[in-house]
């Protein structure tokens, strides 16, 4: 992984256009060539990013197709152009590099999930009808540049659905699913992608936030998924 702290401006050119004015920022370039740009806030959510597969090309003054260098009085800036297979571009203009280092992290062992959460994922993948009639599994632990989605599936209408599973559903889990949805909806082969937040217990604040973002909430019955009958007395 390469970490660069630099004063830079950023332009995104694709289906939409976006501009980040000049400011000090952290740029992460990972081994899979993904690039993400971070400010000193927003937790771990990047300001902008480009997911793999993509390429990074660096040009300096005088290296462009027309050459000629810079004119008197102009500032010489390096420009990184990150482009994905769809032709979308992230153009990073580096004005001043404050830090530049590379680190070999090796193969990551992956996230070790809470035993109940891992079992919930396994059980739900085998019983997709829990989410509704016609749901079909695409893959468990669907890989993305920011982590694996617990379950990726399709509903009865063929729409892609990303499912985030928690033992206790709180706001952090909704934020995590929101980031996955933002990334997955950039993939034209998957979009539009809907979200389902599934947990044994969902806190009211998390449910409110999820509903506001168009994410469906599902309360999971762990024993029911395991096929264990409720031992409580019933009237009928």
CSV table of C-alpha atoms in Angstrom, one decimal:
chain,number,residue,atom,x,y,z
A,1,UNK,CA,0.0,0.0,0.0
A,2,UNK,CA,1.2,3.5,-0.8
A,3,UNK,CA,0.3,6.4,1.4
A,4,UNK,CA,0.6,9.9,0.1
A,5,UNK,CA,-0.3,13.1,2.0
A,6,UNK,CA,-0.5,16.0,-0.4
A,7,UNK,CA,-2.0,19.3,-1.1
A,8,UNK,CA,-4.1,18.5,-4.2
A,9,UNK,CA,-7.3,19.1,-6.1
A,10,UNK,CA,-9.4,16.3,-7.5
A,11,UNK,CA,-11.8,16.1,-10.5
A,12,UNK,CA,-14.1,13.1,-11.2
A,13,UNK,CA,-15.2,12.7,-14.9
A,14,UNK,CA,-17.7,10.0,-15.6
A,15,UNK,CA,-21.5,9.6,-15.5
A,16,UNK,CA,-21.4,12.7,-13.2
A,17,UNK,CA,-18.8,15.3,-12.6
A,18,UNK,CA,-17.4,16.4,-9.2
A,19,UNK,CA,-14.6,18.7,-8.0
A,20,UNK,CA,-12.7,18.8,-4.8
A,21,UNK,CA,-10.8,22.1,-4.5
A,22,UNK,CA,-7.2,22.3,-3.3
A,23,UNK,CA,-6.6,21.1,0.2
A,24,UNK,CA,-4.3,18.7,2.1
A,25,UNK,CA,-5.6,15.1,1.8
A,26,UNK,CA,-4.5,11.5,2.2
A,27,UNK,CA,-4.4,9.4,-0.9
A,28,UNK,CA,-4.3,5.6,-0.6
A,29,UNK,CA,-3.1,3.4,-3.5
A,30,UNK,CA,-3.7,-0.3,-2.7
A,31,UNK,CA,-2.1,-3.3,-4.3
A,32,UNK,CA,-5.2,-3.9,-6.4
A,33,UNK,CA,-4.6,-0.4,-7.9
A,34,UNK,CA,-7.7,1.0,-6.2
A,35,UNK,CA,-7.3,4.7,-5.3
A,36,UNK,CA,-9.2,6.5,-2.5
A,37,UNK,CA,-8.9,10.1,-1.3
A,38,UNK,CA,-9.5,11.0,2.3
A,39,UNK,CA,-10.0,14.1,4.4
A,40,UNK,CA,-9.2,14.4,8.2
A,41,UNK,CA,-12.9,13.6,9.1
A,42,UNK,CA,-15.8,11.4,7.8
A,43,UNK,CA,-14.3,8.4,9.7
A,44,UNK,CA,-13.1,5.9,7.1
A,45,UNK,CA,-15.4,7.0,4.3
A,46,UNK,CA,-13.4,8.5,1.3
A,47,UNK,CA,-14.2,11.8,-0.4
A,48,UNK,CA,-13.8,10.0,-3.7
A,49,UNK,CA,-12.4,6.8,-5.0
A,50,UNK,CA,-11.9,4.5,-8.0
A,51,UNK,CA,-12.4,0.8,-7.6
A,52,UNK,CA,-10.4,-1.8,-9.5
A,53,UNK,CA,-9.8,-2.7,-12.2
A,54,UNK,CA,-8.2,0.6,-13.0
A,55,UNK,CA,-4.9,2.1,-14.0
A,56,UNK,CA,-2.9,5.1,-12.7
A,57,UNK,CA,-0.9,7.2,-15.1
A,58,UNK,CA,1.3,10.1,-13.9
A,59,UNK,CA,2.3,13.0,-16.0
A,60,UNK,CA,4.5,16.0,-15.2
A,61,UNK,CA,4.9,19.3,-16.8
A,62,UNK,CA,6.5,18.9,-20.3
A,63,UNK,CA,5.5,15.2,-20.5
A,64,UNK,CA,2.1,15.8,-22.2
A,65,UNK,CA,1.5,15.1,-25.8
A,66,UNK,CA,2.2,18.8,-26.7
A,67,UNK,CA,5.2,19.1,-24.3
A,68,UNK,CA,6.7,22.6,-23.9
A,69,UNK,CA,6.8,22.6,-20.1
A,70,UNK,CA,5.2,25.4,-18.1
A,71,UNK,CA,5.1,29.1,-18.9
A,72,UNK,CA,6.8,31.7,-16.8
A,73,UNK,CA,4.9,32.3,-13.6
A,74,UNK,CA,3.0,29.0,-13.7
A,75,UNK,CA,3.3,26.4,-11.0
A,76,UNK,CA,4.5,23.0,-12.1
A,77,UNK,CA,2.1,20.3,-10.9
A,78,UNK,CA,2.2,16.5,-11.2
A,79,UNK,CA,-1.1,15.0,-12.4
A,80,UNK,CA,-2.4,11.5,-11.7
A,81,UNK,CA,-5.1,10.2,-13.9
A,82,UNK,CA,-6.9,7.1,-12.6
A,83,UNK,CA,-9.1,5.4,-15.2
A,84,UNK,CA,-11.4,2.4,-14.9
A,85,UNK,CA,-12.5,0.0,-17.7
A,86,UNK,CA,-15.7,2.1,-18.1
A,87,UNK,CA,-13.7,5.2,-19.1
A,88,UNK,CA,-14.4,7.0,-15.8
A,89,UNK,CA,-11.5,9.2,-14.6
A,90,UNK,CA,-10.3,10.5,-11.3
A,91,UNK,CA,-7.8,13.3,-12.0
A,92,UNK,CA,-5.6,14.3,-9.1
A,93,UNK,CA,-3.5,17.4,-9.4
A,94,UNK,CA,-0.7,17.3,-6.8
A,95,UNK,CA,0.6,20.7,-5.8
A,96,UNK,CA,2.8,19.7,-2.8
A,97,UNK,CA,3.7,16.2,-1.5
A,98,UNK,CA,4.0,16.2,2.3
A,99,UNK,CA,4.5,12.5,2.8
A,100,UNK,CA,5.0,9.5,0.4
A,101,UNK,CA,5.6,6.0,1.7
A,102,UNK,CA,4.9,2.4,0.6
A,103,UNK,CA,4.3,-0.6,2.9
A,104,UNK,CA,3.9,-4.3,2.1
A,105,UNK,CA,1.0,-5.5,4.1
A,106,UNK,CA,0.9,-9.1,2.8
A,107,UNK,CA,-2.2,-11.3,2.6
A,108,UNK,CA,-4.8,-10.3,5.0
A,109,UNK,CA,-6.4,-13.2,7.1
A,110,UNK,CA,-9.8,-11.6,6.8
A,111,UNK,CA,-12.4,-10.5,9.3
A,112,UNK,CA,-13.2,-13.0,12.0
A,113,UNK,CA,-16.9,-12.4,12.7
A,114,UNK,CA,-18.9,-13.0,15.8
A,115,UNK,CA,-19.9,-16.7,15.9
A,116,UNK,CA,-23.6,-15.9,15.9
A,117,UNK,CA,-23.2,-13.4,13.0
A,118,UNK,CA,-21.3,-15.9,10.9
A,119,UNK,CA,-23.9,-18.6,11.6
A,120,UNK,CA,-26.8,-16.2,10.8
A,121,UNK,CA,-25.1,-15.5,7.4
A,122,UNK,CA,-24.8,-19.2,6.7
A,123,UNK,CA,-28.4,-20.0,7.8
A,124,UNK,CA,-29.9,-17.1,5.9
A,125,UNK,CA,-28.0,-18.0,2.7
A,126,UNK,CA,-29.6,-21.5,2.9
A,127,UNK,CA,-33.1,-20.0,3.6
A,128,UNK,CA,-33.3,-17.0,1.3
A,129,UNK,CA,-37.1,-17.3,1.4
A,130,UNK,CA,-36.8,-15.6,4.8
A,131,UNK,CA,-36.3,-12.3,3.0
A,132,UNK,CA,-39.3,-12.9,0.7
A,133,UNK,CA,-40.7,-15.2,-1.9
A,134,UNK,CA,-38.5,-15.5,-5.0
A,135,UNK,CA,-35.2,-14.4,-3.4
A,136,UNK,CA,-32.1,-16.2,-4.8
A,137,UNK,CA,-28.5,-16.2,-3.5
A,138,UNK,CA,-25.8,-14.9,-5.8
A,139,UNK,CA,-22.9,-15.2,-3.3
A,140,UNK,CA,-21.9,-15.0,0.3
A,141,UNK,CA,-19.0,-12.7,1.3
A,142,UNK,CA,-19.3,-10.8,-2.1
A,143,UNK,CA,-15.9,-9.0,-2.4
A,144,UNK,CA,-15.6,-5.3,-2.9
A,145,UNK,CA,-12.8,-2.8,-2.6
A,146,UNK,CA,-13.9,-1.8,0.9
A,147,UNK,CA,-14.8,-5.2,2.3
A,148,UNK,CA,-17.0,-8.2,1.7
A,149,UNK,CA,-20.8,-7.9,1.5
A,150,UNK,CA,-22.4,-10.5,3.8
A,151,UNK,CA,-24.9,-11.7,1.1
A,152,UNK,CA,-25.5,-10.6,-2.4
A,153,UNK,CA,-28.8,-11.9,-3.9
A,154,UNK,CA,-31.7,-11.1,-6.2
A,155,UNK,CA,-35.3,-10.6,-5.3
A,156,UNK,CA,-38.3,-11.9,-7.2
A,157,UNK,CA,-38.1,-9.1,-9.7
A,158,UNK,CA,-34.4,-9.8,-10.5
A,159,UNK,CA,-33.1,-6.7,-8.7
A,160,UNK,CA,-29.8,-7.1,-7.0
A,161,UNK,CA,-29.9,-6.9,-3.2
A,162,UNK,CA,-27.0,-6.4,-0.7
A,163,UNK,CA,-27.7,-7.8,2.8
A,164,UNK,CA,-25.7,-6.8,5.8
A,165,UNK,CA,-26.2,-9.1,8.8
A,166,UNK,CA,-25.6,-8.2,12.4
A,167,UNK,CA,-26.5,-9.8,15.8
A,168,UNK,CA,-27.5,-6.4,17.1
A,169,UNK,CA,-28.3,-3.8,14.4
A,170,UNK,CA,-27.0,-0.4,15.2
A,171,UNK,CA,-26.3,2.8,13.3
A,172,UNK,CA,-22.7,1.7,12.4
A,173,UNK,CA,-24.2,-1.3,10.6
A,174,UNK,CA,-26.5,1.0,8.5
A,175,UNK,CA,-23.5,3.2,7.6
A,176,UNK,CA,-21.5,0.2,6.6
A,177,UNK,CA,-24.3,-1.1,4.3
A,178,UNK,CA,-24.7,2.4,2.9
A,179,UNK,CA,-21.0,2.5,1.8
A,180,UNK,CA,-21.4,-0.9,0.1
A,181,UNK,CA,-24.5,0.3,-1.7
A,182,UNK,CA,-22.8,3.4,-3.0
A,183,UNK,CA,-19.9,1.3,-4.3
A,184,UNK,CA,-22.1,-1.5,-5.8
A,185,UNK,CA,-24.4,1.0,-7.6
A,186,UNK,CA,-21.4,2.2,-9.5
A,187,UNK,CA,-21.2,-1.2,-11.2
A,188,UNK,CA,-23.5,-1.2,-14.3
A,189,UNK,CA,-23.7,-5.0,-14.2
A,190,UNK,CA,-25.3,-4.9,-10.7
A,191,UNK,CA,-27.1,-1.5,-10.5
A,192,UNK,CA,-29.6,-0.8,-9.2
A,193,UNK,CA,-28.7,-2.4,-5.9
A,194,UNK,CA,-31.1,-2.3,-3.0
A,195,UNK,CA,-30.2,-2.9,0.6
A,196,UNK,CA,-31.5,-5.1,3.4
A,197,UNK,CA,-30.3,-4.6,7.0
A,198,UNK,CA,-30.9,-7.9,8.9
A,199,UNK,CA,-30.3,-8.5,12.6
A,200,UNK,CA,-31.7,-10.4,15.6
A,201,UNK,CA,-32.4,-7.0,17.1
A,202,UNK,CA,-32.5,-3.6,15.4
A,203,UNK,CA,-32.2,-0.4,17.5
A,204,UNK,CA,-34.9,2.2,16.8
A,205,UNK,CA,-32.3,4.8,15.7
A,206,UNK,CA,-30.8,2.3,13.2
A,207,UNK,CA,-34.2,1.4,11.8
A,208,UNK,CA,-35.0,5.1,11.4
A,209,UNK,CA,-31.8,5.8,9.6
A,210,UNK,CA,-32.1,2.7,7.4
A,211,UNK,CA,-35.7,3.6,6.4
A,212,UNK,CA,-34.7,7.2,5.6
A,213,UNK,CA,-32.0,5.8,3.2
A,214,UNK,CA,-34.4,3.4,1.5
A,215,UNK,CA,-32.9,0.3,3.2
A,216,UNK,CA,-35.3,-2.4,4.3
A,217,UNK,CA,-35.0,-3.8,7.8
A,218,UNK,CA,-35.5,-7.5,8.6
A,219,UNK,CA,-35.5,-9.0,12.1
A,220,UNK,CA,-34.0,-12.5,12.1
A,221,UNK,CA,-35.2,-15.3,14.4
A,222,UNK,CA,-32.0,-17.2,15.1
A,223,UNK,CA,-33.7,-20.3,16.6
A,224,UNK,CA,-36.3,-20.2,13.8
A,225,UNK,CA,-33.5,-20.3,11.1
A,226,UNK,CA,-32.0,-23.2,13.0
A,227,UNK,CA,-35.3,-25.1,12.9
A,228,UNK,CA,-35.7,-25.0,16.7
A,229,UNK,CA,-39.3,-24.7,17.8
A,230,UNK,CA,-40.2,-22.0,20.3
A,231,UNK,CA,-40.7,-23.7,23.7
A,232,UNK,CA,-43.0,-21.0,25.1
A,233,UNK,CA,-46.6,-22.1,25.9
A,234,UNK,CA,-49.1,-21.3,23.2
A,235,UNK,CA,-52.9,-21.0,23.4
A,236,UNK,CA,-53.3,-22.7,20.0
